[in-house]
CSV table of C-alpha atoms and ligand atoms in Angstrom, one decimal:
chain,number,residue,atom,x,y,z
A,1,UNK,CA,0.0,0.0,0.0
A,2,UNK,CA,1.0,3.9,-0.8
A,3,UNK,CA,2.3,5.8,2.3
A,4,UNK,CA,-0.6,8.3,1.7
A,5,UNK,CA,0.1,9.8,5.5
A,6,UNK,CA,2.5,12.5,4.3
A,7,UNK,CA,1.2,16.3,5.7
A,8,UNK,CA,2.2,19.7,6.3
A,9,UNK,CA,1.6,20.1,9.6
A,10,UNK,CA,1.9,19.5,12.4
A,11,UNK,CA,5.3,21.0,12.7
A,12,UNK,CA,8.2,18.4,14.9
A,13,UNK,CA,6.5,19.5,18.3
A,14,UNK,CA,3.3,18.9,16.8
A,15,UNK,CA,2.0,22.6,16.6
A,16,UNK,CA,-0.6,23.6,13.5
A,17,UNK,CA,0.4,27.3,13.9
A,18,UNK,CA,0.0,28.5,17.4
A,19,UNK,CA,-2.1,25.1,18.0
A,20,UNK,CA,-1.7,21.9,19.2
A,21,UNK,CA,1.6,21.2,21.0
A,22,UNK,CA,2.1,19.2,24.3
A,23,UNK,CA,1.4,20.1,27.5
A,24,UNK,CA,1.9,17.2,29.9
A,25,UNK,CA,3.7,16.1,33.0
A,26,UNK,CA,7.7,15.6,32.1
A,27,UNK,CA,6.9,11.7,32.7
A,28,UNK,CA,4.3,11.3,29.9
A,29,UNK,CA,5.7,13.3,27.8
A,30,UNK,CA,8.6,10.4,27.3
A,31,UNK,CA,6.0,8.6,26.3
A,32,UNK,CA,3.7,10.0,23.4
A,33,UNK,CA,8.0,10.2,22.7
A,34,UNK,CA,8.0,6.9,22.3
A,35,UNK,CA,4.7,6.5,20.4
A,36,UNK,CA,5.5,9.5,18.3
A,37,UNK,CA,8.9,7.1,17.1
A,38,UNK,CA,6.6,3.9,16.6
A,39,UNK,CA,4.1,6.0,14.5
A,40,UNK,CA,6.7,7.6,12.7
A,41,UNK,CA,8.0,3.8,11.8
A,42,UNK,CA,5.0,2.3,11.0
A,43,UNK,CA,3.9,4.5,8.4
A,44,UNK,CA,7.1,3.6,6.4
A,45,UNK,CA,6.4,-0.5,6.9
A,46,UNK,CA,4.6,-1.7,4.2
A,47,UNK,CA,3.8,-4.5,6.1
A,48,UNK,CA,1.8,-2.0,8.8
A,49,UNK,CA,0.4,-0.1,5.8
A,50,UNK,CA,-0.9,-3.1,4.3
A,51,UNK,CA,-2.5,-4.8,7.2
A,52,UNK,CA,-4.3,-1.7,7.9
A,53,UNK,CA,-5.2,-1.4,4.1
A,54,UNK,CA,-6.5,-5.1,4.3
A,55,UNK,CA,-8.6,-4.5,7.4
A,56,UNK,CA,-10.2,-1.0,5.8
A,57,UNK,CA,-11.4,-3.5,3.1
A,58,UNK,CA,-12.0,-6.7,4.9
A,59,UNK,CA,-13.4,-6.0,8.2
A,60,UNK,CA,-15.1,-2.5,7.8
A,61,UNK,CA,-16.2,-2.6,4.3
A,62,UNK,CA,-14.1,0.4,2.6
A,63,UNK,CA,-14.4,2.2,0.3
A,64,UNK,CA,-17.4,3.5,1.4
A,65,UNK,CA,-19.7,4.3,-1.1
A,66,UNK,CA,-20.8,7.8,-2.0
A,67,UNK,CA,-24.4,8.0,-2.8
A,68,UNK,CA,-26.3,11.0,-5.0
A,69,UNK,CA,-29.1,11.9,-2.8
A,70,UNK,CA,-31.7,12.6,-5.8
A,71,UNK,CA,-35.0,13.3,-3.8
A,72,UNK,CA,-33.1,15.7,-1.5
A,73,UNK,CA,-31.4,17.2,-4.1
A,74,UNK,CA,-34.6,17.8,-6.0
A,75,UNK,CA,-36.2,19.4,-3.2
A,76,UNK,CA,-33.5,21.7,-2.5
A,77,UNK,CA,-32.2,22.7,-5.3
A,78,UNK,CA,-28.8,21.5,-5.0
A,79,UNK,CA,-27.1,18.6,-5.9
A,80,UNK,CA,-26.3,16.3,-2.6
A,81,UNK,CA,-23.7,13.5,-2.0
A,82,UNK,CA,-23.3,11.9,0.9
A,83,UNK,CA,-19.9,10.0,1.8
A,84,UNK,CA,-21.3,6.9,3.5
A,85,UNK,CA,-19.7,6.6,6.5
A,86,UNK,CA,-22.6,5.1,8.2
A,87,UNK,CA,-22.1,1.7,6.3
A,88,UNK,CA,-18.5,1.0,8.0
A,89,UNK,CA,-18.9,-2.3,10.2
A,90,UNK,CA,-19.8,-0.6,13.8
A,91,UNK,CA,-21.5,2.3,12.0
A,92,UNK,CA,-19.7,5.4,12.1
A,93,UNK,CA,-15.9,6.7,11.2
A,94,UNK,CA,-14.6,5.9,14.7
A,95,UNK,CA,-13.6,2.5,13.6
A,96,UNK,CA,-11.3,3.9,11.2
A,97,UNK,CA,-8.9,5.3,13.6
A,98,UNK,CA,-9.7,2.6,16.5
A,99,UNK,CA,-8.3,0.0,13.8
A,100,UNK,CA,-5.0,1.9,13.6
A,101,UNK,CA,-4.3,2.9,17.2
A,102,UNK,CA,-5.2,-1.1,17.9
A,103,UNK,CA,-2.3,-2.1,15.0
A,104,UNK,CA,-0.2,0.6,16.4
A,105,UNK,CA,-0.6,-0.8,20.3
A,106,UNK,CA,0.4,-4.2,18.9
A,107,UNK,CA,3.3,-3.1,17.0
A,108,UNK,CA,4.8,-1.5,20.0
A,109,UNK,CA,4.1,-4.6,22.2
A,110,UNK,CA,1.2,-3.1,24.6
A,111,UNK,CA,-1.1,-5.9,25.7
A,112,UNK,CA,-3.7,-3.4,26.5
A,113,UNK,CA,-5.9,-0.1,24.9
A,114,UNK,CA,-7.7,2.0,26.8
A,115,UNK,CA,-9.6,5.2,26.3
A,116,UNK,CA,-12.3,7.2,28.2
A,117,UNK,CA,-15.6,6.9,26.5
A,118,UNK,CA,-18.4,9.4,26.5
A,119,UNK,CA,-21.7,8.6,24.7
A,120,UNK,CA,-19.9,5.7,24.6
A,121,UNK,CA,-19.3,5.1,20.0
A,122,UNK,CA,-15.4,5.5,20.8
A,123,UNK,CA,-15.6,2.7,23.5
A,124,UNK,CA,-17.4,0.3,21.1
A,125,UNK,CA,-15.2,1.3,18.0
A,126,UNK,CA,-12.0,0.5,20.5
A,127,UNK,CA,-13.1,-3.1,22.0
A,128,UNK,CA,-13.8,-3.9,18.8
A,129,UNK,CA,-10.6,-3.4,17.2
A,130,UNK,CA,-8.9,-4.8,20.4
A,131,UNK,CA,-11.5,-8.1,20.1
A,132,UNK,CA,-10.0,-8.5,16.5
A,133,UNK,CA,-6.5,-7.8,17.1
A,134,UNK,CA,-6.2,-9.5,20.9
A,135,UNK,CA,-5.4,-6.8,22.6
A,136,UNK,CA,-7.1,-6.5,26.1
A,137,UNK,CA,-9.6,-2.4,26.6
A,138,UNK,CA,-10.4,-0.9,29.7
A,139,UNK,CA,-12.7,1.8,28.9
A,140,UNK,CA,-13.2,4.6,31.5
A,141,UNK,CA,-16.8,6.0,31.6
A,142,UNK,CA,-18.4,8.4,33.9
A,143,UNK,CA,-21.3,6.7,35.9
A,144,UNK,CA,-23.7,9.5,35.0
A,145,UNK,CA,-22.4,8.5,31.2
A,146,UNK,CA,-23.0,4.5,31.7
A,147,UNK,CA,-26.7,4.7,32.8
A,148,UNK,CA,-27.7,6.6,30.2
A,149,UNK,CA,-25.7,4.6,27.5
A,150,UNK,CA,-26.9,1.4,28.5
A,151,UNK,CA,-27.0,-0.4,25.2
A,152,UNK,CA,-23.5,0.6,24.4
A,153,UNK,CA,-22.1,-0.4,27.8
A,154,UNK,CA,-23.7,-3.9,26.7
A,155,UNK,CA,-22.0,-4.2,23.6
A,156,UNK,CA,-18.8,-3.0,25.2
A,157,UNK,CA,-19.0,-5.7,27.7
A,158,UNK,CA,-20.1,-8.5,24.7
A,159,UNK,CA,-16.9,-7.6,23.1
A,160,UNK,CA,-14.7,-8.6,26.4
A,161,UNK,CA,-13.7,-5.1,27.2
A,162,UNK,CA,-13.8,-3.9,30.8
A,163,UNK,CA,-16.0,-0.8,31.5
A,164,UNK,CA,-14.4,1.1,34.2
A,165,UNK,CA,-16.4,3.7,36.2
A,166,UNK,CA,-15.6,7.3,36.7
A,167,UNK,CA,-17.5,8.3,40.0
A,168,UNK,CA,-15.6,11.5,40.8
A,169,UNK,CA,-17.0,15.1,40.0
A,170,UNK,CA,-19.9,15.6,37.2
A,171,UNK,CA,-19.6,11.7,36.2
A,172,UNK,CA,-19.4,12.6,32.8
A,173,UNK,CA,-16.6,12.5,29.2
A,174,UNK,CA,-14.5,14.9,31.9
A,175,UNK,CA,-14.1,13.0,34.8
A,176,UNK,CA,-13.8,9.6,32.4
A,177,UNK,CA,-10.6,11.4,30.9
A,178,UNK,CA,-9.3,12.3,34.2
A,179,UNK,CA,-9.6,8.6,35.4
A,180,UNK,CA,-7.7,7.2,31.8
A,181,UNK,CA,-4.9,9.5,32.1
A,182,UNK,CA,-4.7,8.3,35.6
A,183,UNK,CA,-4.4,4.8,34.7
A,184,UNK,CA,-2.1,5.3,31.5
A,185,UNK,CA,0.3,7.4,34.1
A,186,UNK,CA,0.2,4.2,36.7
A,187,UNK,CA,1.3,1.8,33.6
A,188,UNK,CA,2.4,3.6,30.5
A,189,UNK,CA,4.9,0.5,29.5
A,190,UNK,CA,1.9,-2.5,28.6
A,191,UNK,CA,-0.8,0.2,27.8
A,192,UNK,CA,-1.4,2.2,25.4
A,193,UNK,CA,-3.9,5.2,25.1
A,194,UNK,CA,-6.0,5.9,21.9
A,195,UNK,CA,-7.5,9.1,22.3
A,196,UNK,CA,-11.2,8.9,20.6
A,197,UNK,CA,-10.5,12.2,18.4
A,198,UNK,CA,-8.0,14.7,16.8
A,199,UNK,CA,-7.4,15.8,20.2
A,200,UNK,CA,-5.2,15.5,23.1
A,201,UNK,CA,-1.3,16.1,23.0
A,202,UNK,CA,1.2,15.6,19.9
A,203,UNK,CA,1.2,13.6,17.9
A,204,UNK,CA,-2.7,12.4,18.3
A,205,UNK,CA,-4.2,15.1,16.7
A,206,UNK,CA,-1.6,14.3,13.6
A,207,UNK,CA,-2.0,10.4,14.1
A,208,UNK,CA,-6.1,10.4,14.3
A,209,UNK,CA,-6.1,12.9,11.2
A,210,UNK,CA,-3.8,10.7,9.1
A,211,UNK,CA,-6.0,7.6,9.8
A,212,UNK,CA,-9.3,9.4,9.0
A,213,UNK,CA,-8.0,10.6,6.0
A,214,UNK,CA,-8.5,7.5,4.1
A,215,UNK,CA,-12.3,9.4,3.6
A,216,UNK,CA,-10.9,12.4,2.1
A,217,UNK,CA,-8.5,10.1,-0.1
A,218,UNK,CA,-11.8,8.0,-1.2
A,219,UNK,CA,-13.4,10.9,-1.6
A,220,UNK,CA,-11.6,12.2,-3.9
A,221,UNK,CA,-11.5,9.6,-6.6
A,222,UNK,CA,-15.3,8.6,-5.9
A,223,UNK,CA,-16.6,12.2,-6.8
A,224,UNK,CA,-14.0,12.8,-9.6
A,225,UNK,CA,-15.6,9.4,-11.4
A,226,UNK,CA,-19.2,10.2,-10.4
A,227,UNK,CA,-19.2,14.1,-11.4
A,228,UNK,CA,-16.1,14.3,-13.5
A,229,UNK,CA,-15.1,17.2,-11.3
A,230,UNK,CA,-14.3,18.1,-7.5
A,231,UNK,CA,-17.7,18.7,-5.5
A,232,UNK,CA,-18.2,22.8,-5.1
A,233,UNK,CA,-18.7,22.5,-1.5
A,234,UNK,CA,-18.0,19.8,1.8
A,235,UNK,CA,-19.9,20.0,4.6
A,236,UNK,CA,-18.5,17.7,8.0
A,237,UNK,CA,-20.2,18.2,11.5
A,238,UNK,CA,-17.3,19.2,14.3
A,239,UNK,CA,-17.1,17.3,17.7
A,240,UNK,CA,-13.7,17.1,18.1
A,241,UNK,CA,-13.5,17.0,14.4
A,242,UNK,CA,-12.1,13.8,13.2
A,243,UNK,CA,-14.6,12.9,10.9
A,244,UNK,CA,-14.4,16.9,9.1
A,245,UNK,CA,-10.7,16.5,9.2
A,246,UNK,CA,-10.8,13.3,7.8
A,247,UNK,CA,-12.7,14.3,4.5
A,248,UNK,CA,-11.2,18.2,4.5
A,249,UNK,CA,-7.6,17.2,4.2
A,250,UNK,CA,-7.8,15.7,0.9
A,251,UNK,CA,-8.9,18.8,-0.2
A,252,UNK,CA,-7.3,21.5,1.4
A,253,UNK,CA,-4.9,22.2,-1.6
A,254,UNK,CA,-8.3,22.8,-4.1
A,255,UNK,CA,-8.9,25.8,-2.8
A,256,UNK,CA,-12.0,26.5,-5.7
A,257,UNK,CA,-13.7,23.4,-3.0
A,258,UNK,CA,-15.5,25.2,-0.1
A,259,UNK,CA,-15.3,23.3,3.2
A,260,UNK,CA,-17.8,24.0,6.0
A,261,UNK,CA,-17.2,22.3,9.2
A,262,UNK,CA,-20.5,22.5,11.4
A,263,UNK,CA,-20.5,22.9,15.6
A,264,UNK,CA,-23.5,22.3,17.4
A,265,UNK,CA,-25.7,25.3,18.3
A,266,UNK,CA,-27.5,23.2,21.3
A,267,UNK,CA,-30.6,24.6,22.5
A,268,UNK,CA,-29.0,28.5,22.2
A,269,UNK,CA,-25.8,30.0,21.3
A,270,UNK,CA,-25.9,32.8,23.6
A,271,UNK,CA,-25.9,30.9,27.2
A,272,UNK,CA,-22.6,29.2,28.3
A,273,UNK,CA,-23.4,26.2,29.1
A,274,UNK,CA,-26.9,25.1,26.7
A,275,UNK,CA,-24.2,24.4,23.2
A,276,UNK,CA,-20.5,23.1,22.3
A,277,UNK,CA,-19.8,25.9,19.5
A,278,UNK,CA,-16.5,26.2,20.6
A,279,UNK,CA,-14.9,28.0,17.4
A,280,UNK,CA,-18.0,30.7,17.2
A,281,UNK,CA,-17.9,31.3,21.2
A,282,UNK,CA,-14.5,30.0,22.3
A,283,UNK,CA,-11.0,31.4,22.9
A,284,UNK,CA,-7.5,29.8,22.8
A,285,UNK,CA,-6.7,27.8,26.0
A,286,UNK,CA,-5.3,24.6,27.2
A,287,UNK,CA,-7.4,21.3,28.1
A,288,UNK,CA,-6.4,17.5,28.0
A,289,UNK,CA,-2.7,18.4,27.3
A,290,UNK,CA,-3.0,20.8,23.7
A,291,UNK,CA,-3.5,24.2,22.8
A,292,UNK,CA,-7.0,25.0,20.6
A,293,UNK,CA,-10.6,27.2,21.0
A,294,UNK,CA,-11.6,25.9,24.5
A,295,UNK,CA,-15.0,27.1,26.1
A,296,UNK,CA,-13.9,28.3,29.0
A,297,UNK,CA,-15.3,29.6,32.2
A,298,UNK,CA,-13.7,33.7,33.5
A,299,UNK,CA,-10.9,31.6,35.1
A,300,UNK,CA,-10.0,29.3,32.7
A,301,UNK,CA,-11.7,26.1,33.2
A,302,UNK,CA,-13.5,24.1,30.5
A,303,UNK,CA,-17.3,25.4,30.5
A,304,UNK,CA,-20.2,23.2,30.9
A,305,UNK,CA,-21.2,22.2,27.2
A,306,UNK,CA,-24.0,20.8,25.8
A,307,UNK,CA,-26.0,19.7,22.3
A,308,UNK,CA,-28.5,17.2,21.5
A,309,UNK,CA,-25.8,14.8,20.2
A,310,UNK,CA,-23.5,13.7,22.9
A,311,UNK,CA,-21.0,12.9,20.5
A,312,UNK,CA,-20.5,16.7,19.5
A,313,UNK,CA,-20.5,18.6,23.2
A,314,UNK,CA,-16.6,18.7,23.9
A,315,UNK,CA,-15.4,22.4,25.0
A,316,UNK,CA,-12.3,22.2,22.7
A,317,UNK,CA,-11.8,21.3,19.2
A,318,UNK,CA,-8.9,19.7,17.5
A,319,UNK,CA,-5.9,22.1,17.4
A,320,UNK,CA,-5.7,21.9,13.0
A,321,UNK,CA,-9.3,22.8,13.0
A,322,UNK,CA,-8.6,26.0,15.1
A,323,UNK,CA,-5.6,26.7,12.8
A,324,UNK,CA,-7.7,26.1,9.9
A,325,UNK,CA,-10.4,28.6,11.3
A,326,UNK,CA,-7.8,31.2,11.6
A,327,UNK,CA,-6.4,30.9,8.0
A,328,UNK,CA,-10.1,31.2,7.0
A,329,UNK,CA,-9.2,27.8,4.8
A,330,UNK,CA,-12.6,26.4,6.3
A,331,UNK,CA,-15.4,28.6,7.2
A,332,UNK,CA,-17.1,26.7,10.8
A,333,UNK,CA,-21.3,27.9,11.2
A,334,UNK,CA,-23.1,26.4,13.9
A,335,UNK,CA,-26.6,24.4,13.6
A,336,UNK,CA,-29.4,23.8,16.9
A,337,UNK,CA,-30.5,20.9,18.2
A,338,UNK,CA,-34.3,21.8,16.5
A,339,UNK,CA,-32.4,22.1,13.1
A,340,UNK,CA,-30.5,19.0,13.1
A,341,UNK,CA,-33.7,16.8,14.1
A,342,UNK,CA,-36.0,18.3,11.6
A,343,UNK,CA,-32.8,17.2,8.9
A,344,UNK,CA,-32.7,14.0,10.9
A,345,UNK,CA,-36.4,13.5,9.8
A,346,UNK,CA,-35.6,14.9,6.6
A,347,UNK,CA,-33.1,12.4,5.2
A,348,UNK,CA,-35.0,9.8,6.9
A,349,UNK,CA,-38.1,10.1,5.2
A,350,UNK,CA,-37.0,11.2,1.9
A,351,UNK,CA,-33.7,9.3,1.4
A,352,UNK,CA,-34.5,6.1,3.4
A,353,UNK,CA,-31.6,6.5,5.6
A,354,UNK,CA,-32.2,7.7,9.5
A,355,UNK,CA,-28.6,9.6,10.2
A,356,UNK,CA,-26.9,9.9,13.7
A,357,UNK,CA,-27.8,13.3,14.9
A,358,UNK,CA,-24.1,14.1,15.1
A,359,UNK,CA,-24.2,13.5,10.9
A,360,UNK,CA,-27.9,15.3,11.3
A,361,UNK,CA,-26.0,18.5,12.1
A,362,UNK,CA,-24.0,18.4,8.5
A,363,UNK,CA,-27.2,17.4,6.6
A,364,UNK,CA,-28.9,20.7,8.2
A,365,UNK,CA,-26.2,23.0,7.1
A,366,UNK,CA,-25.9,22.1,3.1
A,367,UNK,CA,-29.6,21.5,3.1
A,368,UNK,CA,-30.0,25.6,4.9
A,369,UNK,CA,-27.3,27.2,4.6
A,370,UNK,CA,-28.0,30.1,1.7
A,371,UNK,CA,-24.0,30.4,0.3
A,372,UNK,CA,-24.0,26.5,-0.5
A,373,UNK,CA,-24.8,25.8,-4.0
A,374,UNK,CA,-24.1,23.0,-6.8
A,375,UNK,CA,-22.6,19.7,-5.6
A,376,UNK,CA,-22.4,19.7,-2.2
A,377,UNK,CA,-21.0,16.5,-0.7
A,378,UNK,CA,-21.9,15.2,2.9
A,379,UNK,CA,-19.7,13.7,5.3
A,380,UNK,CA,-22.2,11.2,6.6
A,381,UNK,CA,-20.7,10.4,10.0
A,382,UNK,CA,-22.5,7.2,11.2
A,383,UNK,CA,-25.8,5.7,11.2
A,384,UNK,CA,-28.3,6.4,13.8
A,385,UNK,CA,-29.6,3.3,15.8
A,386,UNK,CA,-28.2,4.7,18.5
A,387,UNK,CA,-30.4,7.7,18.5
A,388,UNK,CA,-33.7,6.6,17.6
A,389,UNK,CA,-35.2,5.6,21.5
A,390,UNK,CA,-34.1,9.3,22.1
A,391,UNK,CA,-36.0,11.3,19.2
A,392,UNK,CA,-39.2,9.2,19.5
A,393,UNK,CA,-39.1,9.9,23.2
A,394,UNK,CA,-38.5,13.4,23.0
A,395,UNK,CA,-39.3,14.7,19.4
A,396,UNK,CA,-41.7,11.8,18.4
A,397,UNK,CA,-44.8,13.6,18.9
A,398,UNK,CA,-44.0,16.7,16.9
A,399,UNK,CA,-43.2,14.4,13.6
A,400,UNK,CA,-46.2,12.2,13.9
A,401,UNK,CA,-44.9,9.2,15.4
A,402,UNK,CA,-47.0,7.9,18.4
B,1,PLP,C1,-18.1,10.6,17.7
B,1,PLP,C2,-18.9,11.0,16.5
B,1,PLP,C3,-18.8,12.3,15.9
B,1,PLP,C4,-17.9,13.4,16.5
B,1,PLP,O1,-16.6,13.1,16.5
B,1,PLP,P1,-15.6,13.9,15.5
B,1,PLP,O2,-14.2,13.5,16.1
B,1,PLP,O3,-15.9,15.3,15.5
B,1,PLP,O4,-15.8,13.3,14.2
B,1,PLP,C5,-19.5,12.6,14.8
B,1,PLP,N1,-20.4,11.7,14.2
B,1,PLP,C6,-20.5,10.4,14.8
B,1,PLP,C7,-21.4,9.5,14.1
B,1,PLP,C8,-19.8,10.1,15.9
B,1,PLP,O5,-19.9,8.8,16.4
């Protein structure tokens, strides 16, 4: 397979502009050292490359297809693709990256992978690439987090993966990082820790991006053979923005291709605390060991976040998004929780395919937004199973379902 993981940026100390970087205790900092080297190695062994190539296509079903979304696009004027992420085996793009930090973890000898978990899609997307590769997972979860994910605990616990509680503080994504960087410091030598987005400290933000790529690099070709051209427009919802980093950086070099990266709005923009828009409200600051937008409180702490998809509320943002913002290479817009159901319901009923309410977010914004025109293509994020309990419970009524 073609070394395809050749970037840029991040500069040696892993800063995209003023972003990113390392800020950790001396002793870990050996450490993402040491996995920095082992990444740096891998991605030159064709025998890595390959495996990882063989797995994409074996075991998750890549390429993913791109689909022309003709009864949407009638409707709104505007021709619509969507990049099918939602057909990978586990359904969403997280598997993508879990895959490679599982390789990587063997590779370097680690008998174990562990991450913190919030909603709980990166926990499943990480016992599943340790069930395949025999690696042991501890996942840290907060408790609040594991009662209200139930079915995702399950499947965790199916896969052989140990679900660790976090019981200090809120009980939530926070406290569940807290507990798995206290682990990983107790026994960095047989662990390893595969952050769940282009977050954290150098060189994850790098390593996450290059693995999510393969989207982008699909992409690419698929739209070029559909269209005969380069779509006019990409449009990626924004969590910690591995799935929008994934397709942009493909295309970051055609700059006639507008890229719209899309934070969630919540239930309003103007109170801290009820959205995760961290670009359109944030400020540079320093959370979970980098430097990006952070929502942050008057003295510095990460703010309270929220949005209808629990995959998206995180108070920072990877650090090549912020940089990306700042070059004005990708313009960010924000969508509410009202918006992205009523798209949720949208693509649903007119395309036959129910979305995860993160991907509902992207949907929203290239089916609203007023400067988006032509072919527009979608970064469909994941499927939504996971969300449908939650909108019939609490949207069900207002779009007719019993
Ligand atoms: C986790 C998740 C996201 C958000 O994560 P990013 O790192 O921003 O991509 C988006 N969509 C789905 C389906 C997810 O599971």
């Amino acid at each position: 397979m073609e070394n395809t993981f050749t970037h840029a940026l991040p500069n040696k100390s892993g800063y995209f502009g003023e972003y990113g970087g390392s800020y950790i205790p001396e002793q870990l900092q050996a450490i993402m050292q040491e996995i920095t080297d082992a990444y740096d190695e891998a991605i030159l062994d064709s025998t890595y490359l390959s495996e990882l190539a063989d797995l994409y296509s074996g075991y998750v079903g890549r390429p993913s297809p791109i689909f022309y979304a003709k009864r949407l696009s009638q409707k709104y004027g505007r021709g619509i693709y969507l990049k099918r992420e939602d057909l990978n085996h586990t359904g969403a793009h997280k598997i993508n990256h879990c895959l490679g930090e599982a390789l990587l973890a063997k590779r370097m000898g680690k008998k174990k992978i562990i991450a913190e978990t919030g909603a709980g899609q990166h926990g499943v997307a990480l016992a599943t690439a340790a069930a395949l590769l025999g690696l042991e997972c501890d996942i840290y979860m907060g408790e609040v987090d594991i009662a209200k994910e139930y079915p995702n605990v399950i499947r965790m616990k199916i896969l052989g993966a140990r679900v660790i509680p976090a019981s200090h503080g809120r009980k939530t994504l926070k406290e569940a990082v807290d507990a798995a960087f206290e682990a990983y410091l107790k026994d960095p030598v047989t662990q390893l820790y595969a952050i769940g987005s282009v977050v954290g400290p150098h060189p994850f933000p790098r390593m996450v991006r290059d693995f999510q790529t393969v989207i982008g690099n699909e992409a690419r070709e698929q739209m070029a053979e559909l269209t005969g051209q380069l779509p006019d427009h990409i449009v990626a919802c924004v969590g910690g923005g591995s799935n929008a980093i994934g397709i942009f950086s493909a295309f970051l070099n055609d700059i006639k291709v507008e890229l719209h990266g899309v934070e969630p709005a919540g239930r309003s923009l103007t109170e801290p605390g009820e959205h995760a828009a961290t670009m359109a409200k944030g400020k540079p600051g320093v959370m979970h060991g980098f430097k990006s937008y952070m929502l942050q409180t008057e003295d510095g702490e990460p703010q309270d976040v929220y949005s209808v998809a629990s995959g998206l509320d995180y108070p920072s943002v990877g650090p090549q998004h912020s940089y990306l913002k700042d070059i004005e290479r990708v313009n960010y817009d924000t969508i509410s929780d009202e918006e992205a159901i009523e798209a949720f319901f949208e693509i649903s009923r007119l395309e036959g395919i129910i979305p995860a309410i993160e991907s509902a977010h992207a949907i929203a914004y290239a089916l609203k937004s007023k400067r988006l025109r032509g072919n527009i293509l979608i970064n469909l994020s994941g499927r939504g199973d996971k969300d449908i309990d939650f909108v019939v419970e609490n949207y069900g009524e207002k779009y007719g379902i019993e």
